[in-house]
Amino acid sequence: MALRSFASQAYFVKPYKHTQLNKPVFSVPFSVLKCHAYPIKTSFPLEDVIESQQFNRDLLNGIFEVAQDMEAIERDASSPGSSMLKGYLMATLFYEPSTRTRLSFESAMKRLGGEVLTTENAREFSSAAKGETLEDTIRTVEGYSDIIVLRHFEGGAAKRAAATAKIPVINAGDGPGQHPTQALLDVYTIKREIGRLDGIKLGLVGDLANGRTVRSLAYLIAMYPDIKIYFVSPDVVKMKDDIKDYLTTSGVEWEESADLLEVASKCDVVYQTRIQKERFGERIDLYEAARGKYIVDTKVLNVMQKHAVVMHPLPRLDEITVEVDNDPRGAYFRQAKNGLYVRMALLKLLLLGW
Amino acid sequence: MALRSFASQAYFVKPYKHTQLNKPVFSVPFSVLKCHAYPIKTSFPLEDVIESQQFNRDLLNGIFEVAQDMEAIERDASSPGSSMLKGYLMATLFYEPSTRTRLSFESAMKRLGGEVLTTENAREFSSAAKGETLEDTIRTVEGYSDIIVLRHFEGGAAKRAAATAKIPVINAGDGPGQHPTQALLDVYTIKREIGRLDGIKLGLVGDLANGRTVRSLAYLIAMYPDIKIYFVSPDVVKMKDDIKDYLTTSGVEWEESADLLEVASKCDVVYQTRIQKERFGERIDLYEAARGKYIVDTKVLNVMQKHAVVMHPLPRLDEITVEVDNDPRGAYFRQAKNGLYVRMALLKLLLLGW
Amino acid sequence: MALRSFASQAYFVKPYKHTQLNKPVFSVPFSVLKCHAYPIKTSFPLEDVIESQQFNRDLLNGIFEVAQDMEAIERDASSPGSSMLKGYLMATLFYEPSTRTRLSFESAMKRLGGEVLTTENAREFSSAAKGETLEDTIRTVEGYSDIIVLRHFEGGAAKRAAATAKIPVINAGDGPGQHPTQALLDVYTIKREIGRLDGIKLGLVGDLANGRTVRSLAYLIAMYPDIKIYFVSPDVVKMKDDIKDYLTTSGVEWEESADLLEVASKCDVVYQTRIQKERFGERIDLYEAARGKYIVDTKVLNVMQKHAVVMHPLPRLDEITVEVDNDPRGAYFRQAKNGLYVRMALLKLLLLGW
C-alpha cells in the first residue's frame, strides 16, 4: 500500500463526469442538510471513492455530518430525504462475494429511494470468464446505471475502473488493496462513540499484518492531533514497518505491547480483529497459537474505562466473547450499522453533491 | 418436531420489537381492511412467524381474511394498498437456495410497495463460511432492513434468529424443521377452494414420512372440527406415529389406506406429494418402487367429486400427470399463487399490525 | 435455425394473454409517444418476443421509434415516462448466467419505474434440479410477476415457455437458438449510427459459423432494400449455407472475402465478432490460427469511411484493439447502451401496447 498525500490524487477528479451523468440533479433536497460547518455551496470534491488517501480531515468531517443526518432519514421513511435518490440506479458489481458489504450498500441506496442492479458473482458468471477486461465491463455497466460499487479480487482494480468510468465508482474492497468505506465507518464510529477524534488512545489488536482495516484506520486516524496507538498482536502477525514509519513521520505516538489488559485500561477504543486462518496455509499450529492469544472477554471489559468501547470489523469468531455483546461498550454491531450511514452519505455526495 | 400448544409460545412475543423498528407506522392503510370478524383494534399478536404451533383458529381466520384482501391489491397496482409497505425493506437471507419460496416472498413485498435485499447463497458466500454465527449475521442484517425472511439448513435456526433479532423474522423453512408459511398457504387454499375448513375430508398421499408439508398440514387442520384424514403412502414412507398420536388426541379421525381410488372418491382434497429421491440414498430400487405406486391421473380424477381438488406443494415430477393440469380440480398452481397472498398478509401484519 | 416468415407466427398471438394480465392498463402514458409513423391505436401485435422471425419492417420501425423515445426518458428521471411501468413486476428467470443481458433488462425495467424479481442460477438452484419441468416453473413464476425474461440453455425453451405462460415472455437467449433482443439492438444501432437501414453495406467478420448474432442480423437486415453483405472469416468458421441461401432468395447481394481492409473501405458497418474458443474443443491450434486472422485495428480504421462504424456484440477479447475505442467510429459501447433502449421499448410495448 503506497501512502500518498490527498493533494496528489488529482487523477480522481474528472470534471466531465458529472456533466455526463444520466440524471440531472433534478431535486437536490438541500433542506435535509442542516447547518453544516462544511461550506454548503462547494460541490463534493471527489468523483470516486477509491482509497483512504483521498480523504483529509475537513472532508471526513463533512462526510460525517452528512452521515449523521442519514441516521434521521433512515429512521423515518416518510421524510423527504428518504426519496433523495429516487430515479438513480446503483450497480453492485461484485467479483467476489461479500454479502455484508453488498447488503450494506444496497440498503443505503434503497433507504434513500434509489434502485439497485446486483451481481454477486461477476468473476465466475460474467463475461470476465470469457476474457473480457474489467474496463470493457465497466463501459457496459456504466450504460445501465448511475453509480458503480465495485468489489474485486485484484488490488488496483477500483482505480482502473474509476479511470474508465464516466460515472462515479466506489471501491467496496479490491483484494489486498483498499476498502475505504470500511475505514471511513471505523473513524465515524470512534467519533460517534467517544464524541471526538482528537487525542484518541487506540488499541489495535489481533492480526495487524494482514488486516486491511487496521492499516487503513491507522492511516486515517493519524490525521488527527494527539493520537496514541498501541499494537497488540501475536508475533507472526505484527504490524508492518510501512505503517509504523508513516505514523512516526506523521507525529503519531505508537508502541507495541504484549499486555492486552494494560493497553485496554488506557484506551478509548480497543479495536479487535480476527486472526485470518486462510493466511497461515498449512501451519495450523501457528494459527491456533495466534488465535487464542488475545481475547476480548469480561476480564478485559473489567479494566476498560466506562466511556471506552470495543470495536471489530466483523465477522467475529471467538476473539471477542459473547458476554461482551451485552455490555454497552461492545460497539461492533453499532459499528456495522454506521457502515450504512457512511455509505448513504457517500452515495448522496457522489450523486448529488453537498 | 415437538408439538406444543400456542399458549406456550410466549417467547415469541418480544414487546420491545416494534418500538425498536426502524420505521414509524406512518400510514397504516386501514381502509384496505374491510369489516373483519377479527377485532380490528388488536395488534397482531405475533412478533415473528417461526412454526405452525404459533397459530390457533382465530388467528388463522384473521390472517386468511387479510390474505383475501390481498388478492384485490395484487390485481390493481393503482390501489392504495399496493404502496402499504413503501419505505420498508425486507432481507431475504437464504442459507440454501429455494427460488420458488424466495420469489414468492419478494413478489409479496414488492406487490405491497416494499423493497428487498436478497442473498440466495448465504451459506457459501457470506461470513458464515468464515465461521460467523447466525446470531452475529442477524445482528448485522437487522441493521440494514425492517424484516428478515430466513431460509436455513438447520432445524431451529429460525427460532434462534428470532430470539436475537429486534425486527420480525419469518421462517421460510429451516432444514428438517418448519416451513410455516407453506402450511398456512395449504390451509388457506383448502378454504378458498372448498369454501370451508370444518368437516374437511383430506387424503394425504405420497411421502408422508419425510414431507414437512403434510406433517404441518395435518397439525393445522386438526384445529378444525369434524376432520377426517386418509393416509395413502408406500410402506417405506408412512406417516409417523407422532402425528397419528397427535391427531387421535385432538379428536381427529384418521385411517391408512392402500386404495387411492377409494380415498379419492371420498375426499374433498387429495394432497399429493413428491417421493423425495434424496431420502433413499443408494436404495434406488426402493425409491423407484415407491415413486410409481400412487399417481394422480385421469383415473383418479374420474372418481373424484366435482367440488373436490388436487393439491401439491410443488415441484411435481410425474406423481400428478399433466392431463390433470387442464382439469379445474387441479388446484396446485392456484395453491402456489395463494402463497403470494398469505405472504403478503404476513408481511403486512408483522410490519403494520391488523 | 429454421427461417420462417413472420406471417406464419400466429401461434405467438394469444388474445387471452392481455385480458389475464395481473395489471389493468391503468395509466398508459400516451403522451410520451410522440407523433409516430406507426399507427397509434393499433395494439402491439406480439404477445411474446421469441425469435427474429416475428418481426417485419413496419414492426421494427415502430419499435425503433419507441426505443428512441426511451433515450429521453432514461436521461430524465423526473419525466412521467420514467414511471410508466410503476406497479409492474418483471421476473428474470436465467437458467444460465449472462450478467450483461440480465443487467440490461433489469436496468430497462427500473428506468421505467418497474420492479424486478431475479434468479440468475435457475438451473442449479431451483426446482429444475429436482426435475421440475420448465412449464411448471413458468406456471409458478407467472403467478408472481407480470412479464418473464427467460434465458435458457436449450434451444426452443422460450417458445415452450411462451406457449405455457399467460403473461408475456421475452427470450433473452435460448442456447443455440435465438437471442432476438440482441438482433433488434444491432439493427437499431445501425439505424442510429448510419441514419438509415436501406442500402447498407455490412461486413460481418470473425466467427460466422457459430455466432448467433451475425446470423440473426443477416436475417433481419435482409428485410431492407439494396443491402450488400460481405463475409470475412477464417475458413473453419465460415457462414453456413442456410443463411447464404436465405439472403440469395431475399435478393440480398453477398460475397465472401479474405481481405478485411478492402471490405472495411467499402462498408458502412464492420461488424466484428469473437472467435469462440469453446467451439474448438481440443484443437487449440485451429482456434489460435482463426483468432488472430482478422483484427480490427488502426490499420482497418484508417481505410474506413468517415461515417462508417465498427460494431461488436461484446464481450471483446483482442479482435478489436483498444485504440479503436477512442475513435468515434468505435460504436460497440453505444451499441451495448442501445440494448437498454430497445429492451425498454419492448417492455413498454408488451405491457402497455403502443
Short mmCIF file of C-alpha atoms in Angstrom, two decimals, chain A residues 34-354:
data_model
loop_
_atom_site.label_atom_id
_atom_site.label_comp_id
_atom_site.label_asym_id
_atom_site.label_seq_id
_atom_site.Cartn_x
_atom_site.Cartn_y
_atom_site.Cartn_z
CA LYS A 34 -28.88 21.12 8.29
CA CYS A 35 -26.50 23.94 9.08
CA HIS A 36 -23.10 22.47 8.37
CA ALA A 37 -19.66 23.56 9.36
CA TYR A 38 -18.55 22.38 5.93
CA PRO A 39 -19.29 25.01 3.28
CA ILE A 40 -22.61 24.13 1.61
CA LYS A 41 -22.08 25.62 -1.80
CA THR A 42 -18.93 23.68 -2.54
CA SER A 43 -19.54 20.68 -4.71
CA PHE A 44 -18.19 17.38 -3.42
CA PRO A 45 -14.52 17.28 -4.42
CA LEU A 46 -14.35 13.54 -5.17
CA GLU A 47 -15.59 11.91 -8.34
CA ASP A 48 -14.95 8.42 -6.99
CA VAL A 49 -14.16 6.81 -3.65
CA ILE A 50 -11.16 4.58 -4.23
CA GLU A 51 -8.72 4.78 -1.34
CA SER A 52 -8.23 6.27 2.10
CA GLN A 53 -5.58 8.63 0.78
CA GLN A 54 -8.27 10.68 -0.94
CA PHE A 55 -9.56 12.00 2.37
CA ASN A 56 -8.36 14.79 4.60
CA ARG A 57 -9.74 15.97 7.91
CA ASP A 58 -12.09 18.58 6.51
CA LEU A 59 -13.52 16.16 4.02
CA LEU A 60 -14.01 13.49 6.67
CA ASN A 61 -15.77 15.96 8.95
CA GLY A 62 -18.09 16.99 6.14
CA ILE A 63 -18.91 13.40 5.28
CA PHE A 64 -19.52 12.56 8.92
CA GLU A 65 -22.01 15.42 9.27
CA VAL A 66 -23.95 14.10 6.31
CA ALA A 67 -23.72 10.56 7.73
CA GLN A 68 -25.26 11.79 10.96
CA ASP A 69 -28.14 13.40 9.02
CA MET A 70 -28.67 9.99 7.47
CA GLU A 71 -29.49 8.46 10.84
CA ALA A 72 -32.69 10.52 10.97
CA ILE A 73 -33.58 9.78 7.37
CA GLU A 74 -33.15 6.06 7.89
CA ARG A 75 -35.44 6.15 10.88
CA ASP A 76 -38.26 7.97 9.09
CA ALA A 77 -39.29 6.56 5.71
CA SER A 78 -41.76 9.41 5.24
CA SER A 79 -39.07 12.10 5.38
CA PRO A 80 -38.31 13.84 2.09
CA GLY A 81 -34.68 12.77 2.43
CA SER A 82 -35.69 9.16 2.01
CA SER A 83 -36.52 9.71 -1.64
CA MET A 84 -33.41 11.78 -2.30
CA LEU A 85 -32.01 9.29 -4.82
CA LYS A 86 -35.29 8.36 -6.49
CA GLY A 87 -34.58 7.65 -10.14
CA TYR A 88 -30.93 6.77 -9.53
CA LEU A 89 -29.61 3.29 -10.22
CA MET A 90 -26.61 1.77 -8.45
CA ALA A 91 -24.84 -1.26 -9.89
CA THR A 92 -23.19 -3.52 -7.30
CA LEU A 93 -20.55 -5.28 -9.36
CA PHE A 94 -19.00 -7.87 -7.06
CA TYR A 95 -16.20 -10.04 -8.47
CA GLU A 96 -16.03 -11.84 -5.17
CA PRO A 97 -18.93 -12.27 -2.81
CA SER A 98 -19.16 -10.15 0.31
CA THR A 99 -22.72 -10.35 1.49
CA ARG A 100 -22.27 -7.99 4.41
CA THR A 101 -20.73 -5.19 2.35
CA ARG A 102 -23.13 -5.69 -0.54
CA LEU A 103 -26.26 -5.62 1.63
CA SER A 104 -24.97 -2.54 3.42
CA PHE A 105 -24.52 -0.62 0.15
CA GLU A 106 -27.82 -1.85 -1.25
CA SER A 107 -29.66 -0.92 1.92
CA ALA A 108 -28.03 2.53 1.82
CA MET A 109 -29.19 3.09 -1.76
CA LYS A 110 -32.72 1.89 -1.05
CA ARG A 111 -33.05 3.88 2.19
CA LEU A 112 -32.52 6.96 0.01
CA GLY A 113 -35.12 5.90 -2.55
CA GLY A 114 -32.64 4.67 -5.15
CA GLU A 115 -32.67 1.41 -7.06
CA VAL A 116 -30.10 -1.34 -7.41
CA LEU A 117 -28.76 -3.72 -10.05
CA THR A 118 -26.92 -6.62 -8.41
CA THR A 119 -24.34 -9.11 -9.47
CA GLU A 120 -22.64 -11.00 -6.70
CA ASN A 121 -20.60 -13.37 -8.72
CA ALA A 122 -19.21 -11.30 -11.55
CA ARG A 123 -15.98 -13.27 -11.63
CA GLU A 124 -17.46 -16.65 -12.36
CA PHE A 125 -20.57 -15.71 -14.23
CA SER A 126 -19.97 -12.65 -16.30
CA SER A 127 -18.08 -12.07 -19.48
CA ALA A 128 -14.97 -11.93 -17.31
CA ALA A 129 -14.93 -15.71 -17.61
CA LYS A 130 -14.67 -15.29 -21.38
CA GLY A 131 -11.72 -12.95 -21.01
CA GLU A 132 -13.37 -9.53 -21.08
CA THR A 133 -11.30 -6.83 -19.42
CA LEU A 134 -12.60 -5.00 -16.37
CA GLU A 135 -12.51 -1.82 -18.42
CA ASP A 136 -14.90 -3.23 -21.03
CA THR A 137 -17.26 -4.50 -18.35
CA ILE A 138 -17.26 -1.07 -16.73
CA ARG A 139 -18.08 0.65 -20.04
CA THR A 140 -21.06 -1.61 -20.45
CA VAL A 141 -22.33 -1.37 -16.89
CA GLU A 142 -21.98 2.42 -16.80
CA GLY A 143 -24.56 2.49 -19.60
CA TYR A 144 -27.07 0.76 -17.35
CA SER A 145 -26.53 2.64 -14.09
CA ASP A 146 -25.63 5.95 -12.42
CA ILE A 147 -23.01 4.75 -9.94
CA ILE A 148 -20.94 1.58 -9.64
CA VAL A 149 -19.96 -0.13 -6.39
CA LEU A 150 -17.09 -2.46 -7.22
CA ARG A 151 -15.71 -5.36 -5.22
CA HIS A 152 -12.76 -7.04 -6.87
CA PHE A 153 -10.16 -9.66 -6.07
CA GLU A 154 -7.25 -7.64 -7.53
CA GLY A 155 -5.54 -4.71 -5.87
CA GLY A 156 -5.84 -1.60 -8.04
CA ALA A 157 -8.99 -2.78 -9.80
CA ALA A 158 -11.09 0.06 -8.39
CA LYS A 159 -8.63 2.66 -9.61
CA ARG A 160 -8.68 1.15 -13.10
CA ALA A 161 -12.47 1.11 -13.05
CA ALA A 162 -12.65 4.74 -11.95
CA ALA A 163 -10.21 5.79 -14.67
CA THR A 164 -12.53 4.24 -17.26
CA ALA A 165 -15.97 5.09 -15.91
CA LYS A 166 -17.82 8.28 -16.72
CA ILE A 167 -20.00 7.72 -13.65
CA PRO A 168 -18.79 7.55 -10.02
CA VAL A 169 -17.14 4.37 -8.77
CA ILE A 170 -16.96 3.33 -5.11
CA ASN A 171 -14.35 0.78 -4.09
CA ALA A 172 -16.01 -1.85 -1.89
CA GLY A 173 -12.71 -3.66 -1.41
CA ASP A 174 -10.18 -4.64 -4.05
CA GLY A 175 -8.20 -7.66 -2.97
CA PRO A 176 -5.22 -6.87 -0.78
CA GLY A 177 -5.71 -3.21 -1.74
CA GLN A 178 -8.17 -0.83 -0.18
CA HIS A 179 -11.61 -0.89 1.41
CA PRO A 180 -12.08 2.82 2.05
CA THR A 181 -15.71 2.77 3.19
CA GLN A 182 -14.73 0.36 5.97
CA ALA A 183 -12.01 2.78 7.03
CA LEU A 184 -14.47 5.69 7.00
CA LEU A 185 -17.07 3.85 9.06
CA ASP A 186 -14.42 2.93 11.62
CA VAL A 187 -13.41 6.54 12.09
CA TYR A 188 -17.06 7.64 12.10
CA THR A 189 -17.79 5.08 14.80
CA ILE A 190 -14.99 6.38 17.02
CA LYS A 191 -16.38 9.87 16.63
CA ARG A 192 -19.96 8.78 17.41
CA GLU A 193 -18.98 6.57 20.33
CA ILE A 194 -16.30 8.67 22.00
CA GLY A 195 -17.55 12.06 20.88
CA ARG A 196 -14.30 13.26 19.35
CA LEU A 197 -11.35 12.17 17.23
CA ASP A 198 -8.63 14.37 18.68
CA GLY A 199 -6.48 12.79 21.35
CA ILE A 200 -7.84 9.27 20.92
CA LYS A 201 -5.97 6.36 22.50
CA LEU A 202 -6.46 3.41 20.22
CA GLY A 203 -5.51 -0.22 20.80
CA LEU A 204 -5.22 -2.28 17.62
CA VAL A 205 -5.40 -5.96 18.49
CA GLY A 206 -5.08 -9.24 16.59
CA ASP A 207 -3.95 -9.71 13.01
CA LEU A 208 -2.19 -6.44 12.27
CA ALA A 209 -0.07 -7.81 9.42
CA ASN A 210 -2.85 -8.86 7.10
CA GLY A 211 -5.76 -6.77 8.32
CA ARG A 212 -6.63 -4.23 5.65
CA THR A 213 -8.95 -2.46 8.11
CA VAL A 214 -6.42 -1.77 10.87
CA ARG A 215 -3.90 -0.47 8.36
CA SER A 216 -6.42 1.94 6.84
CA LEU A 217 -7.67 3.01 10.25
CA ALA A 218 -4.13 3.76 11.41
CA TYR A 219 -3.63 5.82 8.28
CA LEU A 220 -6.79 7.89 8.71
CA ILE A 221 -6.63 8.44 12.46
CA ALA A 222 -3.13 9.82 12.01
CA MET A 223 -4.71 12.95 10.54
CA TYR A 224 -5.99 13.95 13.96
CA PRO A 225 -3.83 15.50 16.70
CA ASP A 226 -2.54 13.79 19.84
CA ILE A 227 -3.29 10.24 18.78
CA LYS A 228 -1.68 7.33 20.62
CA ILE A 229 -1.76 3.86 19.11
CA TYR A 230 -0.97 0.57 20.83
CA PHE A 231 -0.29 -2.53 18.75
CA VAL A 232 -1.16 -5.81 20.46
CA SER A 233 -0.62 -8.84 18.28
CA PRO A 234 0.93 -12.30 18.13
CA ASP A 235 4.47 -12.13 16.74
CA VAL A 236 3.57 -13.81 13.44
CA VAL A 237 1.07 -11.11 12.52
CA LYS A 238 2.71 -7.91 13.77
CA MET A 239 2.03 -4.51 12.25
CA LYS A 240 4.36 -3.90 9.32
CA ASP A 241 7.02 -1.25 9.16
CA ASP A 242 5.43 0.90 6.46
CA ILE A 243 2.57 1.92 8.72
CA LYS A 244 4.85 2.34 11.73
CA ASP A 245 7.12 4.61 9.69
CA TYR A 246 4.14 6.55 8.40
CA LEU A 247 2.85 7.11 11.92
CA THR A 248 6.24 8.25 13.14
CA THR A 249 6.55 10.65 10.21
CA SER A 250 3.06 11.96 10.92
CA GLY A 251 3.94 12.62 14.55
CA VAL A 252 1.72 9.87 15.96
CA GLU A 253 2.94 8.15 19.09
CA TRP A 254 2.78 4.38 18.94
CA GLU A 255 4.07 1.40 20.87
CA GLU A 256 3.88 -2.35 20.75
CA SER A 257 2.68 -4.24 23.77
CA ALA A 258 2.08 -7.83 24.76
CA ASP A 259 -0.20 -6.88 27.64
CA LEU A 260 -3.75 -6.53 26.42
CA LEU A 261 -5.13 -5.78 29.89
CA GLU A 262 -2.79 -2.89 30.43
CA VAL A 263 -3.49 -1.48 26.98
CA ALA A 264 -7.25 -1.91 27.42
CA SER A 265 -7.18 0.02 30.67
CA LYS A 266 -5.64 3.02 28.93
CA CYS A 267 -7.51 3.10 25.63
CA ASP A 268 -10.60 4.87 24.42
CA VAL A 269 -11.03 2.25 21.73
CA VAL A 270 -9.96 -1.41 21.72
CA TYR A 271 -10.14 -2.43 18.06
CA GLN A 272 -10.07 -6.22 17.91
CA THR A 273 -9.61 -8.17 14.65
CA ARG A 274 -9.95 -11.75 13.51
CA ILE A 275 -6.82 -13.87 13.01
CA GLN A 276 -7.31 -14.93 9.39
CA LYS A 277 -6.82 -18.68 9.15
CA GLU A 278 -6.51 -18.51 5.37
CA ARG A 279 -3.19 -16.62 5.77
CA PHE A 280 -1.47 -19.48 7.60
CA GLY A 281 -1.64 -22.14 4.88
CA GLU A 282 -0.65 -25.49 6.37
CA ARG A 283 0.72 -24.02 9.57
CA ILE A 284 -2.46 -24.66 11.54
CA ASP A 285 -0.34 -24.85 14.71
CA LEU A 286 0.79 -21.25 14.26
CA TYR A 287 -2.78 -20.21 13.54
CA GLU A 288 -4.12 -21.88 16.66
CA ALA A 289 -1.42 -20.29 18.81
CA ALA A 290 -2.04 -16.83 17.36
CA ARG A 291 -5.80 -17.18 17.52
CA GLY A 292 -6.14 -17.82 21.24
CA LYS A 293 -3.57 -15.28 22.39
CA TYR A 294 -5.57 -12.04 22.75
CA ILE A 295 -9.24 -12.48 23.50
CA VAL A 296 -11.50 -9.62 24.50
CA ASP A 297 -13.65 -11.00 27.32
CA THR A 298 -15.13 -9.81 30.62
CA LYS A 299 -11.65 -9.61 32.13
CA VAL A 300 -10.71 -7.06 29.50
CA LEU A 301 -14.03 -5.26 29.91
CA ASN A 302 -13.45 -5.03 33.62
CA VAL A 303 -10.27 -2.99 33.22
CA MET A 304 -11.66 -0.75 30.47
CA GLN A 305 -12.83 2.75 31.24
CA LYS A 306 -16.55 3.50 31.33
CA HIS A 307 -16.53 5.64 28.23
CA ALA A 308 -14.31 3.27 26.23
CA VAL A 309 -15.60 0.90 23.53
CA VAL A 310 -14.71 -2.37 21.84
CA MET A 311 -14.82 -2.33 18.03
CA HIS A 312 -14.41 -5.10 15.44
CA PRO A 313 -14.85 -5.07 11.64
CA LEU A 314 -16.77 -8.39 11.74
CA PRO A 315 -17.17 -11.26 11.14
CA ARG A 316 -16.10 -12.24 14.62
CA LEU A 317 -15.23 -15.77 15.69
CA ASP A 318 -14.26 -16.12 19.35
CA GLU A 319 -11.75 -13.28 19.63
CA ILE A 320 -14.50 -11.34 21.40
CA THR A 321 -16.58 -13.50 23.71
CA VAL A 322 -20.37 -13.22 23.51
CA GLU A 323 -20.67 -11.79 27.05
CA VAL A 324 -19.16 -8.60 25.70
CA ASP A 325 -22.18 -8.24 23.37
CA ASN A 326 -24.40 -7.35 26.29
CA ASP A 327 -22.13 -4.64 27.66
CA PRO A 328 -22.94 -1.19 26.29
CA ARG A 329 -19.24 -0.81 25.50
CA GLY A 330 -19.46 -3.57 22.89
CA ALA A 331 -19.84 -1.25 19.90
CA TYR A 332 -19.27 -3.60 16.96
CA PHE A 333 -22.89 -4.03 15.86
CA ARG A 334 -23.41 -0.26 16.10
CA GLN A 335 -20.22 -0.01 14.06
CA ALA A 336 -21.73 -2.26 11.33
CA LYS A 337 -24.82 -0.07 11.35
CA ASN A 338 -22.65 3.03 10.96
CA GLY A 339 -21.46 1.50 7.70
CA LEU A 340 -24.98 2.07 6.44
CA TYR A 341 -24.94 5.76 7.36
CA VAL A 342 -21.48 6.38 5.90
CA ARG A 343 -22.47 4.64 2.65
CA MET A 344 -25.73 6.59 2.47
CA ALA A 345 -23.68 9.76 2.85
CA LEU A 346 -21.20 8.79 0.13
CA LEU A 347 -23.94 7.82 -2.33
CA LYS A 348 -25.67 11.13 -1.67
CA LEU A 349 -22.48 13.15 -2.00
CA LEU A 350 -21.22 11.46 -5.16
CA LEU A 351 -24.59 11.71 -6.91
CA LEU A 352 -25.98 14.99 -5.62
CA GLY A 353 -23.03 16.87 -4.13
CA TRP A 354 -23.05 18.53 -0.71
#
